[in-house]
PDB file of C-alpha atoms in Angstrom:
ATOM      1  CA  MET A   1      28.531  13.638  -2.827  1.00  0.00           C
ATOM      2  CA  VAL A   2      29.242  12.212  -6.291  1.00  0.00           C
ATOM      3  CA  MET A   3      30.668   9.043  -4.803  1.00  0.00           C
ATOM      4  CA  ASN A   4      27.564   8.564  -2.654  1.00  0.00           C
ATOM      5  CA  LEU A   5      25.387   9.071  -5.718  1.00  0.00           C
ATOM      6  CA  VAL A   6      27.325   6.498  -7.732  1.00  0.00           C
ATOM      7  CA  LYS A   7      27.333   4.053  -4.831  1.00  0.00           C
ATOM      8  CA  GLY A   8      23.581   4.431  -4.355  1.00  0.00           C
ATOM      9  CA  ILE A   9      22.837   3.873  -8.046  1.00  0.00           C
ATOM     10  CA  LEU A  10      25.110   0.801  -8.115  1.00  0.00           C
ATOM     11  CA  LEU A  11      23.328  -0.652  -5.078  1.00  0.00           C
ATOM     12  CA  THR A  12      19.988  -0.109  -6.802  1.00  0.00           C
ATOM     13  CA  ALA A  13      21.339  -1.691  -9.986  1.00  0.00           C
ATOM     14  CA  ARG A  14      22.361  -4.716  -7.918  1.00  0.00           C
ATOM     15  CA  ASP A  15      18.667  -5.289  -7.189  1.00  0.00           C
ATOM     16  CA  ILE A  16      17.287  -4.696 -10.691  1.00  0.00           C
ATOM     17  CA  VAL A  17      19.962  -6.083 -13.035  1.00  0.00           C
ATOM     18  CA  PRO A  18      19.818  -9.728 -11.826  1.00  0.00           C
ATOM     19  CA  ILE A  19      16.029  -9.792 -12.287  1.00  0.00           C
ATOM     20  CA  SER A  20      16.363  -8.296 -15.771  1.00  0.00           C
ATOM     21  CA  LEU A  21      19.082 -10.766 -16.742  1.00  0.00           C
ATOM     22  CA  PHE A  22      17.008 -13.685 -15.465  1.00  0.00           C
ATOM     23  CA  LEU A  23      14.033 -12.609 -17.612  1.00  0.00           C
ATOM     24  CA  ILE A  24      16.246 -12.100 -20.666  1.00  0.00           C
ATOM     25  CA  VAL A  25      17.929 -15.488 -20.287  1.00  0.00           C
ATOM     26  CA  PHE A  26      14.580 -17.201 -19.697  1.00  0.00           C
ATOM     27  CA  GLN A  27      13.039 -15.640 -22.799  1.00  0.00           C
ATOM     28  CA  VAL A  28      16.004 -16.325 -25.073  1.00  0.00           C
ATOM     29  CA  PHE A  29      17.060 -19.807 -23.958  1.00  0.00           C
ATOM     30  CA  ILE A  30      13.914 -21.325 -22.441  1.00  0.00           C
ATOM     31  CA  LEU A  31      11.098 -19.683 -24.389  1.00  0.00           C
ATOM     32  CA  LYS A  32      13.424 -19.356 -27.415  1.00  0.00           C
ATOM     33  CA  SER A  33      11.955 -15.983 -28.277  1.00  0.00           C
ATOM     34  CA  PRO A  34      14.183 -13.143 -29.505  1.00  0.00           C
ATOM     35  CA  ILE A  35      14.503  -9.865 -27.654  1.00  0.00           C
ATOM     36  CA  GLY A  36      12.891  -7.025 -29.590  1.00  0.00           C
ATOM     37  CA  ASP A  37      14.590  -3.637 -29.425  1.00  0.00           C
ATOM     38  CA  ILE A  38      17.790  -4.155 -27.425  1.00  0.00           C
ATOM     39  CA  LYS A  39      18.546  -0.434 -27.188  1.00  0.00           C
ATOM     40  CA  SER A  40      15.093   0.366 -25.827  1.00  0.00           C
ATOM     41  CA  LEU A  41      15.389  -2.500 -23.360  1.00  0.00           C
ATOM     42  CA  ILE A  42      18.738  -1.297 -22.014  1.00  0.00           C
ATOM     43  CA  PHE A  43      17.487   2.288 -21.851  1.00  0.00           C
ATOM     44  CA  GLY A  44      14.368   1.161 -19.979  1.00  0.00           C
ATOM     45  CA  ILE A  45      16.387  -0.809 -17.430  1.00  0.00           C
ATOM     46  CA  ALA A  46      18.681   2.185 -16.906  1.00  0.00           C
ATOM     47  CA  LEU A  47      15.660   4.431 -16.337  1.00  0.00           C
ATOM     48  CA  SER A  48      14.240   1.888 -13.871  1.00  0.00           C
ATOM     49  CA  ILE A  49      17.474   1.886 -11.889  1.00  0.00           C
ATOM     50  CA  LEU A  50      17.659   5.674 -11.804  1.00  0.00           C
ATOM     51  CA  GLY A  51      13.951   6.052 -11.050  1.00  0.00           C
ATOM     52  CA  LEU A  52      14.016   3.563  -8.183  1.00  0.00           C
ATOM     53  CA  TYR A  53      17.095   5.232  -6.697  1.00  0.00           C
ATOM     54  CA  LEU A  54      15.469   8.673  -6.881  1.00  0.00           C
ATOM     55  CA  PHE A  55      12.237   7.327  -5.410  1.00  0.00           C
ATOM     56  CA  ILE A  56      14.038   5.727  -2.463  1.00  0.00           C
ATOM     57  CA  LYS A  57      15.941   8.937  -1.798  1.00  0.00           C
ATOM     58  CA  GLY A  58      12.712  10.898  -2.069  1.00  0.00           C
ATOM     59  CA  LEU A  59      11.191   8.719   0.632  1.00  0.00           C
ATOM     60  CA  GLU A  60      14.315   9.006   2.774  1.00  0.00           C
ATOM     61  CA  TYR A  61      14.510  12.799   2.621  1.00  0.00           C
ATOM     62  CA  GLY A  62      10.871  13.719   2.069  1.00  0.00           C
ATOM     63  CA  LEU A  63       7.820  11.589   2.817  1.00  0.00           C
ATOM     64  CA  MET A  64       9.146   9.525   5.721  1.00  0.00           C
ATOM     65  CA  PRO A  65      10.596  12.431   7.764  1.00  0.00           C
ATOM     66  CA  LEU A  66       7.455  14.440   7.064  1.00  0.00           C
ATOM     67  CA  GLY A  67       5.164  11.613   8.160  1.00  0.00           C
ATOM     68  CA  SER A  68       7.222  10.969  11.276  1.00  0.00           C
ATOM     69  CA  SER A  69       7.252  14.674  12.161  1.00  0.00           C
ATOM     70  CA  VAL A  70       3.495  14.997  11.724  1.00  0.00           C
ATOM     71  CA  GLY A  71       2.921  11.863  13.806  1.00  0.00           C
ATOM     72  CA  ALA A  72       5.155  13.119  16.595  1.00  0.00           C
ATOM     73  CA  ASN A  73       3.282  16.430  16.689  1.00  0.00           C
ATOM     74  CA  LEU A  74      -0.242  15.024  16.523  1.00  0.00           C
ATOM     75  CA  PRO A  75      -0.595  14.954  20.343  1.00  0.00           C
ATOM     76  CA  LEU A  76      -0.368  18.773  20.244  1.00  0.00           C
ATOM     77  CA  LEU A  77      -3.933  18.739  18.937  1.00  0.00           C
ATOM     78  CA  ASN A  78      -4.946  17.496  22.376  1.00  0.00           C
ATOM     79  CA  ASN A  79      -8.036  15.976  20.748  1.00  0.00           C
ATOM     80  CA  LYS A  80      -8.125  12.258  19.993  1.00  0.00           C
ATOM     81  CA  ALA A  81     -11.184  12.586  17.770  1.00  0.00           C
ATOM     82  CA  LEU A  82      -9.338  15.057  15.515  1.00  0.00           C
ATOM     83  CA  ILE A  83      -6.340  12.723  15.336  1.00  0.00           C
ATOM     84  CA  ILE A  84      -8.602   9.866  14.223  1.00  0.00           C
ATOM     85  CA  ILE A  85     -10.303  12.072  11.618  1.00  0.00           C
ATOM     86  CA  PHE A  86      -6.909  13.259  10.349  1.00  0.00           C
ATOM     87  CA  ALA A  87      -5.702   9.646  10.061  1.00  0.00           C
ATOM     88  CA  PHE A  88      -8.817   8.709   8.102  1.00  0.00           C
ATOM     89  CA  ILE A  89      -8.373  11.582   5.643  1.00  0.00           C
ATOM     90  CA  LEU A  90      -4.687  10.769   5.208  1.00  0.00           C
ATOM     91  CA  GLY A  91      -5.357   7.073   4.600  1.00  0.00           C
ATOM     92  CA  TYR A  92      -8.161   7.865   2.171  1.00  0.00           C
ATOM     93  CA  THR A  93      -6.252  10.413   0.113  1.00  0.00           C
ATOM     94  CA  THR A  94      -2.957   8.497  -0.058  1.00  0.00           C
ATOM     95  CA  THR A  95      -4.835   5.462  -1.387  1.00  0.00           C
ATOM     96  CA  LEU A  96      -6.371   7.511  -4.185  1.00  0.00           C
ATOM     97  CA  ALA A  97      -2.797   8.278  -5.304  1.00  0.00           C
ATOM     98  CA  GLU A  98      -1.799   4.601  -5.571  1.00  0.00           C
ATOM     99  CA  PRO A  99      -1.138   3.759  -9.265  1.00  0.00           C
ATOM    100  CA  ALA A 100      -1.546   0.008  -8.659  1.00  0.00           C
ATOM    101  CA  LEU A 101      -5.093   0.537  -7.401  1.00  0.00           C
ATOM    102  CA  ALA A 102      -6.041   2.547 -10.478  1.00  0.00           C
ATOM    103  CA  SER A 103      -4.676  -0.216 -12.723  1.00  0.00           C
ATOM    104  CA  LEU A 104      -6.577  -2.904 -10.836  1.00  0.00           C
ATOM    105  CA  ALA A 105      -9.822  -0.913 -10.980  1.00  0.00           C
ATOM    106  CA  MET A 106      -9.525  -0.373 -14.740  1.00  0.00           C
ATOM    107  CA  GLU A 107      -8.931  -4.081 -15.338  1.00  0.00           C
ATOM    108  CA  ILE A 108     -11.964  -4.996 -13.245  1.00  0.00           C
ATOM    109  CA  GLU A 109     -14.205  -2.501 -15.036  1.00  0.00           C
ATOM    110  CA  GLU A 110     -13.084  -3.858 -18.398  1.00  0.00           C
ATOM    111  CA  LEU A 111     -13.559  -7.521 -17.467  1.00  0.00           C
ATOM    112  CA  SER A 112     -16.948  -6.849 -15.865  1.00  0.00           C
ATOM    113  CA  VAL A 113     -18.052  -4.967 -19.009  1.00  0.00           C
ATOM    114  CA  GLY A 114     -18.781  -1.883 -16.937  1.00  0.00           C
ATOM    115  CA  THR A 115     -20.900  -3.678 -14.334  1.00  0.00           C
ATOM    116  CA  MET A 116     -18.624  -2.390 -11.591  1.00  0.00           C
ATOM    117  CA  ASN A 117     -17.551   1.186 -12.101  1.00  0.00           C
ATOM    118  CA  ASN A 118     -13.846   1.577 -11.382  1.00  0.00           C
ATOM    119  CA  ARG A 119     -14.511   4.691  -9.299  1.00  0.00           C
ATOM    120  CA  TRP A 120     -16.710   2.634  -6.961  1.00  0.00           C
ATOM    121  CA  LEU A 121     -13.915   0.193  -6.355  1.00  0.00           C
ATOM    122  CA  ILE A 122     -11.258   2.879  -5.879  1.00  0.00           C
ATOM    123  CA  HIS A 123     -13.316   4.775  -3.323  1.00  0.00           C
ATOM    124  CA  ALA A 124     -14.346   1.561  -1.548  1.00  0.00           C
ATOM    125  CA  VAL A 125     -10.677   0.628  -1.139  1.00  0.00           C
ATOM    126  CA  ALA A 126      -9.753   4.175  -0.085  1.00  0.00           C
ATOM    127  CA  LEU A 127     -12.563   4.115   2.473  1.00  0.00           C
ATOM    128  CA  GLY A 128     -11.239   0.846   3.847  1.00  0.00           C
ATOM    129  CA  VAL A 129      -7.693   2.159   4.130  1.00  0.00           C
ATOM    130  CA  GLY A 130      -8.942   5.300   5.872  1.00  0.00           C
ATOM    131  CA  ILE A 131     -10.785   3.141   8.393  1.00  0.00           C
ATOM    132  CA  GLY A 132      -7.729   0.920   8.853  1.00  0.00           C
ATOM    133  CA  ILE A 133      -5.373   3.835   9.517  1.00  0.00           C
ATOM    134  CA  SER A 134      -7.916   5.306  11.943  1.00  0.00           C
ATOM    135  CA  LEU A 135      -8.085   1.999  13.810  1.00  0.00           C
ATOM    136  CA  GLY A 136      -4.291   2.036  13.918  1.00  0.00           C
ATOM    137  CA  MET A 137      -4.328   5.449  15.573  1.00  0.00           C
ATOM    138  CA  VAL A 138      -6.907   4.209  18.090  1.00  0.00           C
ATOM    139  CA  LYS A 139      -4.705   1.197  18.804  1.00  0.00           C
ATOM    140  CA  ILE A 140      -1.696   3.436  19.430  1.00  0.00           C
ATOM    141  CA  MET A 141      -3.451   6.063  21.552  1.00  0.00           C
ATOM    142  CA  TYR A 142      -5.298   3.577  23.743  1.00  0.00           C
ATOM    143  CA  LYS A 143      -2.523   0.945  23.707  1.00  0.00           C
ATOM    144  CA  ILE A 144      -4.892  -1.775  22.493  1.00  0.00           C
ATOM    145  CA  PRO A 145      -3.217  -5.133  21.757  1.00  0.00           C
ATOM    146  CA  TYR A 146      -2.959  -5.706  18.025  1.00  0.00           C
ATOM    147  CA  THR A 147      -4.651  -9.101  18.174  1.00  0.00           C
ATOM    148  CA  HIS A 148      -7.747  -7.556  19.768  1.00  0.00           C
ATOM    149  CA  ILE A 149      -8.319  -5.608  16.550  1.00  0.00           C
ATOM    150  CA  ILE A 150      -6.933  -7.760  13.746  1.00  0.00           C
ATOM    151  CA  ILE A 151      -8.618 -11.038  14.746  1.00  0.00           C
ATOM    152  CA  PRO A 152     -12.177  -9.595  14.668  1.00  0.00           C
ATOM    153  CA  MET A 153     -11.338  -7.932  11.336  1.00  0.00           C
ATOM    154  CA  VAL A 154     -10.150 -11.219   9.826  1.00  0.00           C
ATOM    155  CA  LEU A 155     -13.237 -13.044  11.116  1.00  0.00           C
ATOM    156  CA  LEU A 156     -15.498 -10.334   9.689  1.00  0.00           C
ATOM    157  CA  ALA A 157     -13.741 -10.587   6.305  1.00  0.00           C
ATOM    158  CA  ALA A 158     -14.198 -14.379   6.321  1.00  0.00           C
ATOM    159  CA  ILE A 159     -17.914 -14.056   7.091  1.00  0.00           C
ATOM    160  CA  LEU A 160     -18.450 -11.432   4.394  1.00  0.00           C
ATOM    161  CA  ALA A 161     -16.481 -13.533   1.892  1.00  0.00           C
ATOM    162  CA  TYR A 162     -18.933 -16.389   2.512  1.00  0.00           C
ATOM    163  CA  PHE A 163     -21.933 -14.192   1.663  1.00  0.00           C
ATOM    164  CA  ALA A 164     -20.345 -12.103  -1.090  1.00  0.00           C
ATOM    165  CA  PRO A 165     -20.660 -13.075  -4.765  1.00  0.00           C
ATOM    166  CA  ASP A 166     -17.904 -15.482  -5.840  1.00  0.00           C
ATOM    167  CA  ASN A 167     -16.522 -13.131  -8.455  1.00  0.00           C
ATOM    168  CA  ILE A 168     -15.939 -10.315  -5.950  1.00  0.00           C
ATOM    169  CA  THR A 169     -14.013 -12.322  -3.346  1.00  0.00           C
ATOM    170  CA  GLY A 170     -10.731 -12.524  -5.249  1.00  0.00           C
ATOM    171  CA  ILE A 171     -11.031  -8.878  -6.251  1.00  0.00           C
ATOM    172  CA  ALA A 172     -11.526  -7.899  -2.610  1.00  0.00           C
ATOM    173  CA  PHE A 173      -8.423  -9.709  -1.400  1.00  0.00           C
ATOM    174  CA  ASP A 174      -6.317  -8.354  -4.260  1.00  0.00           C
ATOM    175  CA  SER A 175      -7.617  -4.879  -3.444  1.00  0.00           C
ATOM    176  CA  GLY A 176      -6.210  -5.271   0.045  1.00  0.00           C
ATOM    177  CA  GLY A 177      -2.838  -6.124  -1.450  1.00  0.00           C
ATOM    178  CA  VAL A 178      -2.552  -3.099  -3.728  1.00  0.00           C
ATOM    179  CA  THR A 179      -2.903  -0.777  -0.741  1.00  0.00           C
ATOM    180  CA  THR A 180       0.642  -1.687   0.312  1.00  0.00           C
ATOM    181  CA  GLY A 181       2.051   0.617  -2.325  1.00  0.00           C
ATOM    182  CA  PRO A 182       4.862   3.165  -2.552  1.00  0.00           C
ATOM    183  CA  VAL A 183       2.715   6.066  -1.321  1.00  0.00           C
ATOM    184  CA  THR A 184       0.594   4.486   1.404  1.00  0.00           C
ATOM    185  CA  VAL A 185       3.181   2.381   3.236  1.00  0.00           C
ATOM    186  CA  PRO A 186       6.046   4.816   3.966  1.00  0.00           C
ATOM    187  CA  LEU A 187       3.840   7.767   4.849  1.00  0.00           C
ATOM    188  CA  ASN A 188       1.361   5.976   7.102  1.00  0.00           C
ATOM    189  CA  MET A 189       3.999   3.816   8.766  1.00  0.00           C
ATOM    190  CA  ALA A 190       6.131   6.876   9.526  1.00  0.00           C
ATOM    191  CA  LEU A 191       3.024   8.580  10.927  1.00  0.00           C
ATOM    192  CA  ALA A 192       2.274   5.632  13.215  1.00  0.00           C
ATOM    193  CA  ILE A 193       5.849   5.310  14.446  1.00  0.00           C
ATOM    194  CA  GLY A 194       6.094   9.062  15.013  1.00  0.00           C
ATOM    195  CA  LEU A 195       2.891   9.083  17.088  1.00  0.00           C
ATOM    196  CA  SER A 196       3.788   5.989  19.119  1.00  0.00           C
ATOM    197  CA  SER A 197       7.263   7.358  19.887  1.00  0.00           C
ATOM    198  CA  VAL A 198       5.893  10.383  21.763  1.00  0.00           C
ATOM    199  CA  ILE A 199       3.074   8.732  23.706  1.00  0.00           C
ATOM    200  CA  GLY A 200       4.178   7.956  27.231  1.00  0.00           C
ATOM    201  CA  GLY A 201       4.493   4.281  28.013  1.00  0.00           C
ATOM    202  CA  SER A 202       4.111   3.301  24.359  1.00  0.00           C
ATOM    203  CA  ASP A 203       6.703   1.078  22.699  1.00  0.00           C
ATOM    204  CA  PRO A 204       7.037   1.998  18.990  1.00  0.00           C
ATOM    205  CA  LEU A 205       8.039  -1.604  18.199  1.00  0.00           C
ATOM    206  CA  ILE A 206       4.739  -2.836  19.639  1.00  0.00           C
ATOM    207  CA  GLN A 207       2.301  -0.007  18.919  1.00  0.00           C
ATOM    208  CA  GLY A 208       3.944   1.585  15.874  1.00  0.00           C
ATOM    209  CA  PHE A 209       3.807  -1.473  13.653  1.00  0.00           C
ATOM    210  CA  GLY A 210       0.814  -3.402  12.374  1.00  0.00           C
ATOM    211  CA  ILE A 211      -0.940  -0.369  10.939  1.00  0.00           C
ATOM    212  CA  ILE A 212      -0.239  -1.515   7.370  1.00  0.00           C
ATOM    213  CA  GLY A 213      -1.840  -4.856   8.182  1.00  0.00           C
ATOM    214  CA  LEU A 214      -4.965  -3.045   9.344  1.00  0.00           C
ATOM    215  CA  ALA A 215      -4.882  -0.897   6.209  1.00  0.00           C
ATOM    216  CA  SER A 216      -4.804  -4.106   4.152  1.00  0.00           C
ATOM    217  CA  ILE A 217      -7.609  -6.029   5.858  1.00  0.00           C
ATOM    218  CA  THR A 218     -10.165  -3.204   6.064  1.00  0.00           C
ATOM    219  CA  PRO A 219     -10.290  -2.592   2.267  1.00  0.00           C
ATOM    220  CA  ILE A 220     -11.089  -6.291   1.853  1.00  0.00           C
ATOM    221  CA  ILE A 221     -14.097  -5.775   4.115  1.00  0.00           C
ATOM    222  CA  THR A 222     -15.312  -2.631   2.324  1.00  0.00           C
ATOM    223  CA  VAL A 223     -14.954  -4.189  -1.148  1.00  0.00           C
ATOM    224  CA  LEU A 224     -16.802  -7.335  -0.022  1.00  0.00           C
ATOM    225  CA  LEU A 225     -19.572  -5.099   1.297  1.00  0.00           C
ATOM    226  CA  LEU A 226     -19.620  -3.249  -2.034  1.00  0.00           C
ATOM    227  CA  GLY A 227     -19.934  -6.568  -3.864  1.00  0.00           C
ATOM    228  CA  ILE A 228     -22.818  -7.656  -1.646  1.00  0.00           C
ATOM    229  CA  ILE A 229     -24.591  -4.334  -2.235  1.00  0.00           C
ATOM    230  CA  VAL A 230     -24.224  -4.186  -6.015  1.00  0.00           C
ATOM    231  CA  ARG A 231     -24.273  -7.988  -6.459  1.00  0.00           C
ATOM    232  CA  PHE A 232     -21.376  -7.874  -8.902  1.00  0.00           C
TER     233      PHE A 232
END
């Protein structure tokens, strides 16, 4: 047990330490700027290593098995409409928990001098993710080819981007990116794979993946629509 713990922490450190060393070397020798509080820096890196290790283990033992189990048992509802509604609620609520989205929304509200309320943006993105996850469930249950859904979504986003105000377009596409966070991705992907694995004639490699892509493109559409409505 202890050996596995040490091994896991060392493997996590292997990912974080090289990045930290690169930044330190770049600042000291290229930017020629001294490092501030060395002790705080080392302590912060150590906390990052431990925190990332604990988070990964939390996903491994908690969120991912739970999402997969729920997905595998969804057919017991015997009601496709309820499954779609459940997927929407899950996508919506997990997005509200994304820290990256909250940070992005606060930055936008500050730069726009309050023109766009950060709660509007957060709920617009959450709405988009909910729609995207719901479309993913529809794709899995009805075995719809992925391209038949994603191509119209991309075309719709391109059309809306043409009509949306210039200063909302970049925000919309960045909003789609922040949905691929540590809460949304593992839970919703496990849900999709769990559902696709129990549906007869469904290949989890074909139907189970792609849901995160849908959850990334639909928020772009909803934020572009928000920009058109409020003329940010």
